[in-house]
PDB file of C-alpha atoms in Angstrom:
ATOM      1  CA  MET J   1       0.073  -0.047   0.014  1.00  0.00           C
ATOM      2  CA  GLN J   2       1.248   3.355  -0.917  1.00  0.00           C
ATOM      3  CA  PRO J   3       1.798   6.457   2.009  1.00  0.00           C
ATOM      4  CA  GLU J   4      -0.355   9.201   1.693  1.00  0.00           C
ATOM      5  CA  ASN J   5       1.952  11.988   0.951  1.00  0.00           C
ATOM      6  CA  SER J   6       3.334  10.053  -1.903  1.00  0.00           C
ATOM      7  CA  THR J   7       2.731  10.164  -5.575  1.00  0.00           C
ATOM      8  CA  CYS J   8      -0.696   8.711  -6.052  1.00  0.00           C
ATOM      9  CA  THR J   9      -1.167   5.862  -8.746  1.00  0.00           C
ATOM     10  CA  ASP J  10      -4.822   5.946  -8.917  1.00  0.00           C
ATOM     11  CA  PHE J  11      -5.078   9.218 -10.827  1.00  0.00           C
ATOM     12  CA  HIS J  12      -3.421  10.788 -13.806  1.00  0.00           C
ATOM     13  CA  GLU J  13      -3.435  14.848 -13.484  1.00  0.00           C
ATOM     14  CA  HIS J  14      -1.991  17.013 -16.036  1.00  0.00           C
ATOM     15  CA  GLU J  15      -2.996  15.642 -19.551  1.00  0.00           C
ATOM     16  CA  ARG J  16      -2.707  18.766 -21.328  1.00  0.00           C
ATOM     17  CA  THR J  17      -5.104  18.782 -24.068  1.00  0.00           C
ATOM     18  CA  GLN J  18      -3.846  22.253 -25.120  1.00  0.00           C
ATOM     19  CA  HIS J  19      -2.272  25.265 -23.588  1.00  0.00           C
ATOM     20  CA  ASP J  20      -5.469  26.279 -21.946  1.00  0.00           C
ATOM     21  CA  SER J  21      -6.822  23.554 -20.719  1.00  0.00           C
ATOM     22  CA  ILE J  22      -6.028  20.051 -18.276  1.00  0.00           C
ATOM     23  CA  THR J  23      -7.886  16.909 -18.512  1.00  0.00           C
ATOM     24  CA  VAL J  24      -7.972  15.057 -15.059  1.00  0.00           C
ATOM     25  CA  HIS J  25      -8.453  11.099 -15.181  1.00  0.00           C
ATOM     26  CA  VAL J  26      -9.041   9.863 -11.709  1.00  0.00           C
ATOM     27  CA  HIS J  27     -10.107   6.187 -10.506  1.00  0.00           C
ATOM     28  CA  THR J  28     -11.557   6.977  -7.196  1.00  0.00           C
ATOM     29  CA  ARG J  29     -13.838   9.667  -6.037  1.00  0.00           C
ATOM     30  CA  THR J  30     -11.513  10.555  -3.123  1.00  0.00           C
ATOM     31  CA  ARG J  31      -9.094  11.945  -5.527  1.00  0.00           C
ATOM     32  CA  LEU J  32     -11.341  14.093  -7.651  1.00  0.00           C
ATOM     33  CA  ASP J  33     -11.702  17.203  -5.742  1.00  0.00           C
ATOM     34  CA  ALA J  34      -7.942  17.474  -5.095  1.00  0.00           C
ATOM     35  CA  ALA J  35      -7.198  16.584  -8.698  1.00  0.00           C
ATOM     36  CA  VAL J  36      -9.566  19.438 -10.119  1.00  0.00           C
ATOM     37  CA  GLU J  37      -8.371  22.060  -7.602  1.00  0.00           C
ATOM     38  CA  ALA J  38      -4.833  21.411  -8.731  1.00  0.00           C
ATOM     39  CA  ALA J  39      -5.581  21.808 -12.255  1.00  0.00           C
ATOM     40  CA  VAL J  40      -7.482  24.991 -11.748  1.00  0.00           C
ATOM     41  CA  GLN J  41      -4.626  26.447  -9.731  1.00  0.00           C
ATOM     42  CA  GLU J  42      -2.426  25.864 -12.620  1.00  0.00           C
ATOM     43  CA  LEU J  43      -4.738  27.657 -14.831  1.00  0.00           C
ATOM     44  CA  ALA J  44      -5.392  30.355 -12.515  1.00  0.00           C
ATOM     45  CA  VAL J  45      -2.498  32.665 -13.286  1.00  0.00           C
ATOM     46  CA  CYS J  46      -2.984  32.303 -17.148  1.00  0.00           C
ATOM     47  CA  ALA J  47      -6.780  32.984 -16.445  1.00  0.00           C
ATOM     48  CA  ARG J  48      -6.135  36.391 -14.642  1.00  0.00           C
ATOM     49  CA  TYR J  49      -3.614  37.406 -17.536  1.00  0.00           C
ATOM     50  CA  ARG J  50      -6.140  36.688 -20.329  1.00  0.00           C
ATOM     51  CA  ARG J  51      -9.186  38.060 -18.059  1.00  0.00           C
ATOM     52  CA  GLN J  52     -11.017  34.969 -18.426  1.00  0.00           C
ATOM     53  CA  GLY J  53     -12.773  32.341 -16.227  1.00  0.00           C
ATOM     54  CA  ILE J  54     -12.314  28.863 -15.756  1.00  0.00           C
ATOM     55  CA  LEU J  55     -14.892  25.991 -16.973  1.00  0.00           C
ATOM     56  CA  VAL J  56     -14.826  22.550 -15.296  1.00  0.00           C
ATOM     57  CA  THR J  57     -16.563  19.897 -17.629  1.00  0.00           C
ATOM     58  CA  ARG J  58     -17.194  16.659 -16.689  1.00  0.00           C
ATOM     59  CA  THR J  59     -17.146  14.644 -19.500  1.00  0.00           C
ATOM     60  CA  ALA J  60     -17.390  11.015 -18.187  1.00  0.00           C
ATOM     61  CA  PRO J  61     -17.103   9.132 -14.732  1.00  0.00           C
ATOM     62  CA  GLY J  62     -14.033   9.952 -13.494  1.00  0.00           C
ATOM     63  CA  THR J  63     -12.778  12.500 -16.361  1.00  0.00           C
ATOM     64  CA  VAL J  64     -13.084  16.358 -15.800  1.00  0.00           C
ATOM     65  CA  ILE J  65     -11.869  18.922 -18.341  1.00  0.00           C
ATOM     66  CA  VAL J  66     -10.423  22.201 -16.557  1.00  0.00           C
ATOM     67  CA  SER J  67     -10.131  24.952 -19.546  1.00  0.00           C
ATOM     68  CA  LEU J  68      -9.878  28.512 -19.684  1.00  0.00           C
ATOM     69  CA  ASP J  69     -13.359  29.855 -21.403  1.00  0.00           C
ATOM     70  CA  PRO J  70     -13.807  33.460 -22.423  1.00  0.00           C
ATOM     71  CA  ASP J  71     -17.446  33.102 -21.805  1.00  0.00           C
ATOM     72  CA  VAL J  72     -16.846  32.605 -17.837  1.00  0.00           C
ATOM     73  CA  PRO J  73     -16.178  36.064 -15.915  1.00  0.00           C
ATOM     74  CA  CYS J  74     -12.670  36.682 -15.183  1.00  0.00           C
ATOM     75  CA  GLY J  75     -12.140  35.534 -11.439  1.00  0.00           C
ATOM     76  CA  MET J  76     -14.937  32.878 -11.757  1.00  0.00           C
ATOM     77  CA  SER J  77     -15.195  29.209 -12.348  1.00  0.00           C
ATOM     78  CA  TYR J  78     -18.028  27.750 -13.553  1.00  0.00           C
ATOM     79  CA  GLU J  79     -18.868  23.659 -13.591  1.00  0.00           C
ATOM     80  CA  GLN J  80     -20.933  21.434 -16.067  1.00  0.00           C
ATOM     81  CA  THR J  81     -21.483  18.114 -16.732  1.00  0.00           C
ATOM     82  CA  THR J  82     -21.669  16.547 -20.516  1.00  0.00           C
ATOM     83  CA  TRP J  83     -22.651  13.118 -19.880  1.00  0.00           C
TER      84      TRP J  83
END
């Protein structure tokens, strides 16, 4: 069993689909919030620079795309589910 503070093997963070989005894949619900929060934090600086918000889209069980979105107001994040 893996220690809690080591690199986790049950999710893959950071599959960059382009410069303004990150696809997060998780295998357990307990890792979802932390993985999505890390992706939002990574894109936050770029979002402020571009004066855009962040859209969090659940595309399938265990898969979330976090992306910059010009239709989301700067400083805000919206969530949507497409499945």
